[in-house]
């Protein structure tokens, strides 16, 4: 589904990603772990099409299509979803209005009929219940004045409503208490499906107790220095990232 | 450049000579034209006018708007349901298209009698001839003086004390210039049809009224006309006057407006100015808070594109204690549009406990657009709270990316963000047909204004 090959990316003349390879197949959950500043968010933003980042080498493909040729909205239409590490506050744009515009923009781009107000409301209520988002948040402007946890839940709500094929979650767990973490994980697990894949970016192993990944990758200084099964996450928990510095030095 | 000013005023003095100073307000007209002649048009060194290029207007020869060219139903697209209304075409009253409110002294200025004549004698032009003019250094407003001298027709509304009007009163000022007036030479028209809409609202003690002024053109592609309106509001003690000024003139129009409010004890004057049309537009607003507890709210939105220019010049005077004023003006500028916001809050020594707030925010959608914002505070009382802020910024790229990452296309995302910026002002319209009209105009001007797709 997703194929990232030898990806190099820079921002403001500084190379951040220095050759990332990642292959994700339908139905899989991948975890990308790494310390602060290792390039996790850069990878996520490059996938979503943020223009600040320049891809200098390598390739990005979703279902065989070159992502680099696609505008951010076209990537979304193709089924890509990014849960932002720092969701953006948009004063003056109502949350449910925004969600309806997003759902219908995607439906339109895929040649499906747009949802009317009633059908959309039904969908929204159902998914809001699934990820335990308070209906009051739907009436407020997008993310404005939301707590950290509310913002993260709102990202998961968007994912649940948009039903992407590939969801990239960028540190959706950070700043969440254990209950919120469980809710977010339950939301993700409810969406797990044969034809859908997840890339879960995280700093801590904690989330992976609830979303059990098929593959774990360690990103260090812009490179994936090790890949393995879910046991790798536990190893990291014990040894920290220090041990992998050595691994990279040897590599 | 005083000799230059003389040649420019000549054609306007001739208009006056052609009309004469007869009628119920003849003496006042005479006085106004004398004041205008003495002051002349503002020169480039006049601080208040420095940033307004009057050249295109003053180079053209003014001819009175011919009027009458409105077909049956020509006003309909601009009229709101559930309103009383008075319709003017090229500055002249169109009784067939009007349905004046009941229980209100409402009449065309051309033909006042009885109560109407008294209202005029007491109030008309008070803000222009000095009886209620701004104190301090405000001087003569040349275009307000011209309006007093030259207005053809207009409307005076007297709201009896203790009366609360149920329906808004819509006053439509429709311009329908004749086709040959639009012929342009070298960018500026050789002649322009000029009209002088005049509005007087006198709200009695504890009365309540809502007045919606709409400035529009029967043909949105019309050019070569000049609207020079003046409006006066006398808000009696305890009254609540809501005023909306929708400026939706044709793209090539010139519009120089003046409005003046005197707000008495515990009265509230709430005025929204929404500017979408015109090539060269300016609106000068003076509010005098003249009694304890008087309050005014002045909001504005200007949405500009191409080479449009809009200036808003505000002067709020706090003259008595415990007076409050709130100003929120927002601008959206695309293309090579330019705007000026000049906001002056003047707090007299007597006006202790004044609470004044002024905000001007501008959103630039293109590199060539330019917004000027000049807040000025002059405070002569020591126990006051006055704040002002102005910003000139661009669209939030992070927000734009966030929306696009959710599948919302560039154009739609762009529109959503601009709308989010502007609705703080349009949402204040509580009269539903008006609010919907403002929304529609906002969306129309945003879509008309976007040319490119990707990297904005
Ligand atoms: N927009 C940007 N401008 C400048 N530097 C950036 C930008 N985005 C990321 N960086 C830098 O790139 C490196 C990796 O950042 P990031 O991808 O956010 O790491 P992580 O998400 O793993 O914490 C950091 O050194 C960060 O300072
Ligand atoms: Mg990060």
XYZ file of C-alpha atoms and ligand atoms in Angstrom:
735
model
C 0.000 0.000 0.000
C 2.641 2.526 1.090
C 6.136 2.278 -0.282
C 8.790 4.738 0.849
C 12.189 4.276 -0.732
C 15.459 5.945 0.217
C 13.593 9.098 1.218
C 15.710 12.199 1.746
C 14.058 15.429 2.831
C 15.303 18.772 3.988
C 13.883 21.868 5.571
C 15.566 25.248 5.455
C 18.727 23.783 3.926
C 19.021 21.199 6.700
C 18.718 17.534 5.804
C 16.325 15.825 8.226
C 15.484 12.531 6.542
C 18.575 10.767 5.316
C 17.303 7.729 3.460
C 14.146 6.212 4.922
C 12.728 2.941 3.628
C 9.300 1.803 4.736
C 6.838 -0.627 3.238
C 3.347 -0.972 4.640
C 0.849 -3.517 3.355
C -2.924 -3.463 3.683
C -4.136 -4.726 7.037
C -0.857 -3.972 8.840
C -0.037 -1.740 11.753
C 3.457 -0.279 11.811
C 4.964 1.614 14.704
C 7.706 4.182 14.133
C 9.569 5.006 17.307
C 12.384 7.382 17.980
C 13.597 10.135 20.270
C 12.653 13.785 19.894
C 14.108 15.406 16.837
C 14.792 12.153 15.002
C 12.538 13.136 12.094
C 9.259 11.342 12.871
C 7.019 14.339 12.268
C 9.017 15.288 9.219
C 8.275 11.869 7.749
C 4.576 12.265 8.569
C 4.362 15.776 7.097
C 6.227 14.777 3.949
C 3.728 11.963 3.466
C 0.832 14.417 3.839
C 2.402 16.889 1.405
C 3.535 19.810 3.540
C 5.293 22.210 1.201
C 7.903 23.400 3.722
C 9.723 20.106 3.328
C 11.673 19.441 0.202
C 12.150 15.898 -0.945
C 15.663 15.784 -2.366
C 15.881 12.089 -3.217
C 13.920 8.859 -3.050
C 10.289 8.042 -3.733
C 6.880 7.868 -2.035
C 4.116 5.716 -3.423
C 0.584 5.015 -2.294
C -0.984 2.099 -4.131
C 1.608 2.553 -6.834
C 0.819 6.256 -7.298
C 3.564 8.818 -6.831
C 2.549 10.912 -3.829
C 4.924 13.682 -4.786
C 2.792 14.412 -7.817
C -0.260 14.952 -5.630
C -1.524 18.010 -3.744
C -2.304 17.466 -0.051
C -6.042 17.239 -0.748
C -5.452 14.689 -3.504
C -3.503 12.533 -1.081
C -6.481 12.672 1.258
C -8.797 11.712 -1.602
C -6.542 8.745 -2.271
C -7.125 7.588 1.299
C -4.220 9.072 3.255
C -4.902 10.561 6.660
C -2.489 12.258 9.048
C -3.390 12.779 12.690
C -1.292 15.850 13.465
C 1.062 15.934 16.411
C -0.006 19.554 16.851
C -3.568 19.946 15.538
C -4.175 23.454 14.200
C -6.697 25.812 15.791
C -8.994 27.433 13.238
C -11.066 30.215 14.804
C -14.300 30.980 12.982
C -14.682 27.536 11.375
C -17.119 25.295 13.237
C -15.886 21.784 13.935
C -18.874 19.927 12.523
C -19.077 22.269 9.533
C -15.413 21.501 8.858
C -15.979 17.755 9.179
C -18.923 17.856 6.812
C -16.929 19.857 4.274
C -14.108 17.324 4.561
C -16.355 14.280 4.205
C -18.132 15.724 1.206
C -14.955 16.972 -0.479
C -13.629 13.418 -0.309
C -16.895 11.870 -1.471
C -17.092 14.289 -4.372
C -13.503 13.614 -5.411
C -14.278 9.883 -5.403
C -17.410 10.333 -7.447
C -19.765 9.490 -4.574
C -22.910 11.424 -3.703
C -22.455 14.059 -1.021
C -24.069 13.444 2.340
C -26.960 15.690 3.246
C -27.187 17.366 6.637
C -29.227 14.540 8.196
C -27.065 11.685 6.979
C -23.925 13.484 7.968
C -25.240 14.198 11.449
C -26.070 10.550 11.915
C -22.582 9.514 10.879
C -20.984 12.180 13.052
C -22.980 11.234 16.152
C -22.147 7.585 15.745
C -18.399 8.162 15.300
C -18.263 10.773 18.057
C -19.725 8.156 20.361
C -17.111 5.640 19.252
C -14.178 7.862 20.186
C -15.994 9.530 23.097
C -15.904 13.069 21.759
C -18.272 15.359 23.624
C -20.904 16.804 21.295
C -20.154 20.265 22.674
C -16.782 20.068 20.921
C -18.547 19.623 17.596
C -20.224 22.996 17.926
C -17.020 24.849 18.746
C -14.494 26.203 16.249
C -11.973 23.606 15.094
C -9.576 22.862 17.973
C -9.879 26.388 19.318
C -9.318 26.369 23.051
C -9.421 22.553 23.116
C -7.283 20.871 25.756
C -4.398 18.746 24.526
C -6.442 15.591 25.003
C -9.502 17.039 23.267
C -7.392 17.948 20.268
C -6.060 14.397 19.995
C -9.521 12.887 20.306
C -10.720 15.291 17.647
C -8.011 13.973 15.314
C -9.210 10.435 15.908
C -12.798 11.531 15.341
C -11.783 12.974 11.978
C -10.105 9.702 11.136
C -13.192 7.739 12.154
C -15.430 9.933 10.017
C -13.157 10.019 6.978
C -12.368 6.273 7.025
C -8.958 6.520 5.385
C -7.109 3.577 3.849
C -3.817 4.606 5.420
C -3.760 6.517 8.689
C -0.559 8.050 10.018
C -0.865 8.955 13.692
C 1.840 11.354 14.815
C 2.290 11.071 18.583
C -1.431 10.891 19.118
C -0.620 9.372 22.511
C 1.527 12.146 23.911
C -0.161 14.253 26.539
C -2.990 11.759 27.054
C -3.933 10.271 30.392
C -4.438 6.525 30.493
C -8.209 6.677 29.954
C -7.885 8.920 26.938
C -5.137 6.687 25.630
C -7.424 3.670 25.883
C -10.203 5.503 24.067
C -7.897 6.534 21.265
C -6.553 2.997 20.983
C -10.091 1.582 20.971
C -10.959 3.992 18.155
C -7.989 2.806 16.132
C -8.648 -0.860 16.855
C -12.270 -0.490 15.820
C -11.094 0.753 12.445
C -8.506 -1.946 11.903
C -9.449 -3.816 8.773
C -8.108 -5.955 5.992
C -7.953 -3.107 3.531
C -6.682 -0.466 5.911
C -3.252 0.209 7.367
C -1.805 2.336 10.157
C 1.516 3.963 10.815
C 1.642 4.793 14.505
C 4.371 7.256 15.367
C 5.207 7.316 19.028
C 7.802 8.258 21.489
C 6.818 5.745 24.136
C 6.048 2.076 24.117
C 2.919 2.690 26.249
C 0.438 3.104 23.372
C 1.659 -0.114 21.796
C 0.226 -2.078 24.727
C -3.176 -1.133 23.366
C -2.478 -0.977 19.664
C -0.344 -4.017 19.035
C 1.786 -3.406 15.944
C 2.825 -5.971 13.370
C 6.105 -4.174 12.763
C 8.189 -1.734 14.775
C 10.813 0.603 13.283
C 13.334 2.685 15.124
C 14.008 6.067 13.551
C 17.213 7.744 14.623
C 18.696 10.859 13.102
C 16.689 10.564 9.906
C 17.251 6.861 9.291
C 15.459 3.671 10.226
C 18.193 1.911 12.132
C 16.266 -1.194 13.073
C 13.028 -2.971 12.255
C 11.403 -5.886 13.996
C 8.217 -7.283 15.473
C 6.274 -5.942 18.431
C 8.910 -7.311 20.827
C 11.251 -4.555 19.604
C 9.071 -2.010 21.374
C 9.638 -3.775 24.689
C 13.357 -3.912 24.073
C 13.328 -0.179 23.524
C 11.383 0.325 26.721
C 14.151 -1.434 28.642
C 17.266 -0.213 26.871
C 16.195 3.222 25.689
C 17.400 4.605 22.371
C 21.014 4.724 23.557
C 21.638 1.139 22.548
C 20.613 1.829 18.965
C 23.167 4.565 18.531
C 25.721 1.823 18.746
C 23.730 -0.313 16.346
C 23.807 2.468 13.834
C 27.505 3.095 14.336
C 28.151 -0.549 13.541
C 25.847 -0.539 10.545
C -2.221 74.997 -4.228
C -5.184 77.224 -3.358
C -5.576 78.370 -6.952
C -5.763 74.687 -7.991
C -8.554 74.132 -5.503
C -10.525 76.987 -7.083
C -10.647 75.404 -10.519
C -11.710 72.084 -9.058
C -14.576 73.524 -7.022
C -15.946 75.528 -9.971
C -18.121 72.815 -11.525
C -19.707 72.049 -8.153
C -20.418 75.711 -7.492
C -22.096 75.783 -10.898
C -24.285 72.853 -9.917
C -25.391 74.874 -6.926
C -25.997 77.986 -9.018
C -28.202 75.892 -11.296
C -30.256 74.631 -8.405
C -30.503 77.708 -6.204
C -30.974 77.965 -2.483
C -34.749 77.935 -2.284
C -36.942 75.478 -0.400
C -37.320 74.701 3.274
C -33.606 74.388 3.941
C -32.491 77.110 1.563
C -30.591 79.129 4.126
C -28.752 76.047 5.275
C -27.826 75.115 1.750
C -26.513 78.614 1.176
C -24.376 78.441 4.290
C -23.060 74.997 3.305
C -21.981 76.055 -0.159
C -20.202 79.071 1.288
C -18.356 76.852 3.718
C -17.470 74.473 0.931
C -16.233 77.299 -1.260
C -14.106 78.713 1.542
C -12.589 75.349 2.428
C -12.214 73.980 -1.094
C -11.385 70.375 -1.822
C -8.702 68.880 0.376
C -5.190 69.108 -0.981
C -2.444 66.537 -0.800
C -1.087 68.144 2.346
C -4.353 67.750 4.225
C -3.528 65.062 6.788
C -7.010 63.513 6.773
C -7.070 63.258 2.972
C -3.440 62.625 2.145
C -4.021 58.922 1.488
C -7.195 59.359 -0.574
C -6.531 60.051 -4.223
C -9.411 62.289 -5.257
C -7.906 62.900 -8.692
C -10.160 60.584 -10.705
C -13.263 62.195 -9.196
C -12.163 65.794 -9.407
C -10.816 65.551 -12.938
C -14.262 64.532 -14.205
C -17.025 67.012 -14.882
C -19.949 66.444 -12.517
C -23.412 66.304 -14.003
C -26.553 65.738 -11.946
C -27.682 62.129 -12.068
C -30.543 62.022 -14.532
C -32.807 59.687 -12.614
C -35.951 57.873 -13.493
C -34.309 55.207 -15.639
C -35.461 52.412 -13.361
C -37.666 49.803 -14.965
C -40.487 48.120 -13.140
C -38.974 45.868 -10.467
C -35.457 47.254 -10.899
C -35.101 47.686 -7.161
C -36.374 44.219 -6.269
C -33.052 42.344 -6.165
C -31.843 44.660 -3.418
C -34.919 44.704 -1.215
C -35.309 42.549 1.874
C -38.557 40.940 2.951
C -40.234 41.969 6.201
C -39.000 45.551 5.984
C -40.526 48.937 5.563
C -38.708 50.654 2.771
C -37.934 53.828 0.967
C -36.335 53.596 -2.441
C -34.359 56.294 -4.193
C -33.072 56.190 -7.735
C -30.197 58.514 -8.540
C -30.960 60.419 -5.370
C -34.670 60.875 -6.156
C -37.499 59.295 -4.231
C -39.319 56.479 -6.017
C -42.681 56.310 -4.212
C -44.001 53.436 -6.330
C -41.226 51.152 -5.091
C -41.488 52.361 -1.487
C -43.624 51.420 1.491
C -42.792 53.890 4.263
C -43.207 52.796 7.862
C -46.329 53.670 9.772
C -46.233 55.621 12.997
C -42.996 57.239 11.978
C -42.472 60.654 10.507
C -40.971 59.496 7.253
C -40.861 61.708 4.247
C -38.885 62.680 1.254
C -36.802 65.766 1.957
C -37.920 67.354 -1.278
C -41.407 67.859 0.044
C -41.507 68.250 3.795
C -44.507 69.679 5.591
C -45.863 69.868 9.121
C -43.916 67.711 11.551
C -41.407 67.014 8.832
C -40.549 70.659 8.350
C -39.981 71.056 12.087
C -37.681 68.056 12.159
C -35.631 69.473 9.342
C -35.467 72.936 10.820
C -34.150 71.580 14.061
C -31.800 68.855 12.945
C -30.891 68.757 9.285
C -27.305 69.719 8.724
C -26.595 70.273 12.386
C -23.534 68.112 12.063
C -22.345 70.056 9.065
C -23.071 73.680 9.812
C -21.564 73.750 13.270
C -24.554 73.333 15.581
C -23.412 69.857 16.457
C -20.138 69.598 14.674
C -17.183 67.916 16.205
C -15.275 70.033 18.592
C -11.528 70.338 18.519
C -9.850 70.342 15.165
C -12.333 68.556 12.925
C -12.971 71.489 10.594
C -15.391 71.474 7.678
C -16.032 68.222 5.878
C -16.069 69.341 2.259
C -18.218 66.503 0.945
C -20.720 66.721 3.780
C -21.042 70.434 3.024
C -21.498 69.650 -0.677
C -24.207 67.164 0.150
C -26.096 69.715 2.240
C -25.849 72.268 -0.528
C -26.759 69.931 -3.364
C -28.913 67.034 -2.172
C -31.924 66.591 -4.393
C -34.020 64.376 -2.232
C -33.570 62.183 0.765
C -35.291 60.759 3.744
C -35.948 61.976 7.240
C -37.174 59.550 9.858
C -38.593 60.788 13.123
C -39.153 57.979 15.598
C -41.536 59.110 18.334
C -40.392 58.873 21.931
C -41.032 55.492 23.524
C -41.715 53.770 20.200
C -39.937 50.567 19.282
C -40.189 49.798 15.584
C -40.894 46.161 14.900
C -39.456 46.023 11.421
C -36.239 47.432 10.057
C -36.517 50.329 7.645
C -34.539 49.750 4.499
C -33.401 52.768 2.550
C -32.194 51.784 -0.901
C -30.009 54.250 -2.764
C -29.899 52.924 -6.256
C -27.696 54.391 -8.932
C -28.716 53.976 -12.541
C -26.344 56.139 -14.549
C -27.161 56.745 -18.175
C -24.953 54.822 -20.561
C -23.203 57.804 -22.158
C -21.921 59.031 -18.792
C -19.778 55.930 -18.529
C -17.601 56.745 -21.521
C -14.075 56.852 -20.162
C -11.074 58.714 -21.472
C -7.616 57.771 -20.313
C -8.807 55.786 -17.314
C -10.947 58.520 -15.776
C -14.393 59.295 -17.085
C -14.814 62.665 -18.786
C -17.997 63.277 -16.863
C -19.646 61.644 -13.897
C -23.222 61.553 -12.796
C -23.318 62.658 -9.217
C -25.981 62.128 -6.602
C -26.213 63.276 -2.997
C -28.277 60.858 -0.906
C -29.298 62.375 2.382
C -30.560 60.602 5.474
C -31.686 62.072 8.763
C -32.722 59.838 11.653
C -34.070 61.460 14.773
C -34.753 58.869 17.472
C -36.911 60.184 20.291
C -36.260 59.349 23.926
C -36.359 55.620 24.659
C -37.258 54.749 21.091
C -35.798 51.858 19.122
C -35.198 51.578 15.417
C -33.150 49.687 12.860
C -32.213 51.341 9.591
C -30.521 49.535 6.738
C -28.978 51.653 4.008
C -28.133 49.872 0.782
C -26.032 51.561 -1.871
C -26.170 49.674 -5.131
C -26.221 50.024 -8.886
C -29.039 48.800 -11.090
C -26.303 47.573 -13.432
C -23.310 46.170 -11.552
C -21.098 46.855 -14.574
C -21.988 50.546 -14.586
C -19.186 53.030 -14.149
C -18.806 56.760 -14.211
C -20.980 57.710 -11.303
C -20.242 59.383 -8.023
C -22.319 58.910 -4.871
C -21.753 61.480 -2.190
C -24.047 60.557 0.696
C -24.456 62.072 4.123
C -26.328 60.603 7.057
C -27.116 62.146 10.391
C -28.336 60.341 13.479
C -29.698 62.090 16.498
C -30.074 59.458 19.206
C -32.234 60.773 22.034
C -31.735 59.762 25.653
C -32.220 56.050 26.183
C -32.796 55.304 22.503
C -31.313 52.349 20.654
C -30.477 52.911 17.007
C -29.096 50.130 14.865
C -27.736 51.150 11.521
C -26.323 49.095 8.679
C -24.604 50.578 5.716
C -24.152 48.150 2.861
C -22.047 49.615 0.079
C -22.415 47.436 -2.998
C -21.850 49.965 -5.743
C -20.799 49.101 -9.269
C -17.145 48.238 -9.783
C -16.308 51.582 -11.387
C -18.166 53.813 -8.941
C -16.853 56.569 -6.702
C -18.353 56.812 -3.271
C -17.454 59.387 -0.621
C -19.722 59.119 2.372
C -20.115 60.983 5.606
C -22.085 59.910 8.629
C -22.529 61.580 11.925
C -24.175 60.413 15.120
C -24.913 62.324 18.253
C -25.645 59.946 21.087
C -27.406 61.278 24.146
C -27.588 60.002 27.724
C -27.841 56.191 28.022
C -28.525 55.871 24.298
C -26.844 53.327 22.056
C -25.837 53.774 18.446
C -24.754 50.606 16.683
C -23.563 50.984 13.123
C -22.122 48.386 10.753
C -20.473 49.379 7.522
C -19.977 46.701 4.892
C -18.097 47.710 1.789
C -17.885 45.456 -1.236
C -18.154 47.618 -4.333
C -16.796 50.747 -5.948
C -13.437 51.756 -7.368
C -12.712 54.591 -4.957
C -14.642 54.486 -1.728
C -14.369 56.353 1.459
C -16.570 56.536 4.497
C -16.072 59.056 7.262
C -17.827 58.417 10.521
C -18.140 60.774 13.439
C -19.773 59.686 16.677
C -20.245 62.101 19.542
C -20.997 60.496 22.883
C -22.793 63.444 24.306
C -24.518 62.223 27.445
C -23.573 60.135 30.426
C -23.694 56.423 29.693
C -23.879 56.903 25.915
C -22.580 53.957 23.939
C -21.591 53.351 20.358
C -20.543 50.270 18.452
C -18.968 50.811 15.062
C -18.186 47.735 13.017
C -16.956 47.425 9.523
C -15.892 44.999 6.860
C -14.283 45.826 3.543
C -13.668 43.162 0.932
C -11.540 44.445 -1.910
C -9.929 43.146 -5.059
C -8.424 44.469 -8.285
C -7.418 48.094 -7.860
C -10.202 49.004 -5.439
C -9.505 51.549 -2.748
C -11.493 51.910 0.453
C -10.833 54.317 3.282
C -12.562 54.350 6.635
C -11.995 57.414 8.739
C -13.439 57.203 12.194
C -13.702 59.798 14.842
C -15.263 58.910 18.165
C -15.541 61.662 20.725
C -16.177 60.868 24.341
C -17.581 64.089 25.730
C -19.298 62.917 28.910
C -18.415 60.527 31.747
C -19.127 56.778 31.616
C -19.337 56.625 27.856
C -18.312 53.533 25.935
C -17.289 52.865 22.362
C -16.319 49.690 20.534
C -14.924 49.631 17.039
C -14.105 46.525 15.064
C -13.087 46.986 11.440
C -11.850 44.119 9.333
C -10.485 44.145 5.815
C -9.872 41.442 3.226
C -7.662 42.640 0.378
C -6.735 40.819 -2.796
C -5.195 41.950 -6.084
C -3.641 45.416 -5.830
C -6.364 46.676 -3.538
C -5.558 49.334 -0.980
C -7.229 50.325 2.229
C -6.835 52.987 4.847
C -8.207 52.813 8.345
C -7.844 56.019 10.300
C -9.340 55.665 13.711
C -9.299 58.477 16.153
C -10.633 58.302 19.662
C -10.857 61.653 21.348
C -11.550 61.675 25.081
C -12.484 65.055 26.511
C -11.380 66.104 29.934
C -14.897 65.715 31.330
C -15.221 62.166 30.049
C -13.940 60.274 33.073
C -14.543 56.507 33.168
C -14.522 56.337 29.402
C -14.216 52.803 28.060
C -13.038 52.786 24.468
C -11.810 49.965 22.330
C -10.708 50.047 18.741
C -9.563 47.136 16.608
C -8.607 47.031 12.962
C -7.562 43.750 11.393
C -6.518 43.249 7.810
C -6.044 40.076 5.845
C -3.900 40.389 2.733
C -4.506 37.704 0.121
C -1.944 38.878 -2.401
C 1.533 40.310 -2.377
C 0.457 43.544 -4.054
C -2.419 44.371 -1.695
C -1.724 47.088 0.810
C -3.474 48.016 4.043
C -2.784 51.096 6.110
C -3.915 51.285 9.677
C -3.503 54.383 11.802
C -5.067 54.267 15.226
C -4.890 57.512 17.152
C -5.789 58.172 20.748
C -6.142 61.652 22.147
C -6.954 61.473 25.809
C -7.514 64.455 28.067
C -9.148 62.650 30.990
C -7.100 60.662 33.485
C -9.430 57.874 34.606
C -10.185 56.032 31.384
C -9.675 52.701 29.729
C -8.710 52.965 26.076
C -7.232 50.193 23.997
C -6.502 49.905 20.360
C -4.909 47.277 18.215
C -4.287 46.782 14.568
C -2.930 43.873 12.601
C -2.049 43.302 8.985
C -1.484 39.656 8.211
C -1.734 36.902 5.695
C -3.705 33.707 5.575
C -2.612 31.114 8.130
C -0.643 28.607 6.049
C -0.790 25.981 8.794
C -4.574 26.157 8.876
C -4.713 25.998 5.086
C -2.567 22.860 5.076
C -4.635 21.279 7.826
C -7.845 21.745 5.825
C -6.253 20.465 2.637
C -4.818 17.455 4.432
C -8.445 16.574 5.225
C -9.300 16.572 1.541
C -10.738 20.072 1.267
C -9.505 21.617 -1.983
C -7.353 24.727 -2.064
C -10.117 27.044 -3.260
C -12.635 25.854 -0.716
C -10.132 25.851 2.134
C -9.047 29.348 1.199
C -12.659 30.520 1.142
C -13.385 28.897 4.494
C -10.516 30.722 6.163
C -11.374 34.101 4.683
C -14.981 33.608 5.628
C -13.912 32.637 9.147
C -12.016 35.920 9.357
C -14.850 38.066 8.044
C -17.798 36.496 9.828
C -16.916 38.122 13.113
C -18.446 41.216 11.533
C -21.160 39.706 9.303
C -22.454 37.498 12.124
C -23.442 40.606 14.032
C -26.297 41.200 11.619
C -29.294 39.932 13.565
C -31.820 40.559 10.783
C -31.729 37.232 8.975
C -32.317 38.425 5.373
C -29.491 40.923 5.788
C -27.129 38.359 7.270
C -27.802 35.961 4.409
C -27.249 38.724 1.862
C -23.916 39.627 3.463
C -22.852 35.979 3.407
C -23.771 35.705 -0.254
C -21.887 38.878 -1.127
C -18.878 37.711 0.813
C -18.786 34.395 -1.021
C -19.358 36.058 -4.377
C -16.491 38.471 -3.892
C -14.181 35.711 -2.669
C -14.884 33.503 -5.656
C -14.647 36.382 -8.082
C -11.349 37.320 -6.526
C -9.540 34.021 -6.832
C -7.602 33.478 -9.967
C -4.855 30.962 -9.252
C -5.126 27.470 -7.879
C -2.119 26.118 -6.068
C 0.452 28.287 -4.384
C -1.345 31.383 -3.106
N 9.727 23.471 9.804
C 10.939 23.246 10.326
N 11.869 24.214 10.301
C 13.090 24.023 10.814
N 13.489 22.882 11.376
C 12.622 21.866 11.438
C 11.293 22.007 10.930
N 10.648 20.850 11.148
C 11.532 20.040 11.764
N 12.710 20.642 11.944
C 13.881 20.061 12.560
O 14.016 18.748 12.081
C 14.393 17.868 13.099
C 13.395 16.743 13.212
O 12.147 17.263 13.666
P 10.848 16.376 13.767
O 10.613 15.707 12.479
O 9.773 17.246 14.275
O 11.252 15.311 14.870
P 10.375 14.386 15.812
O 8.975 14.448 15.320
O 10.971 13.069 15.648
O 10.522 14.919 17.171
C 14.520 18.689 14.368
O 15.877 19.027 14.547
C 13.717 19.918 14.053
O 14.231 21.030 14.732
Mg 7.221 14.994 16.243
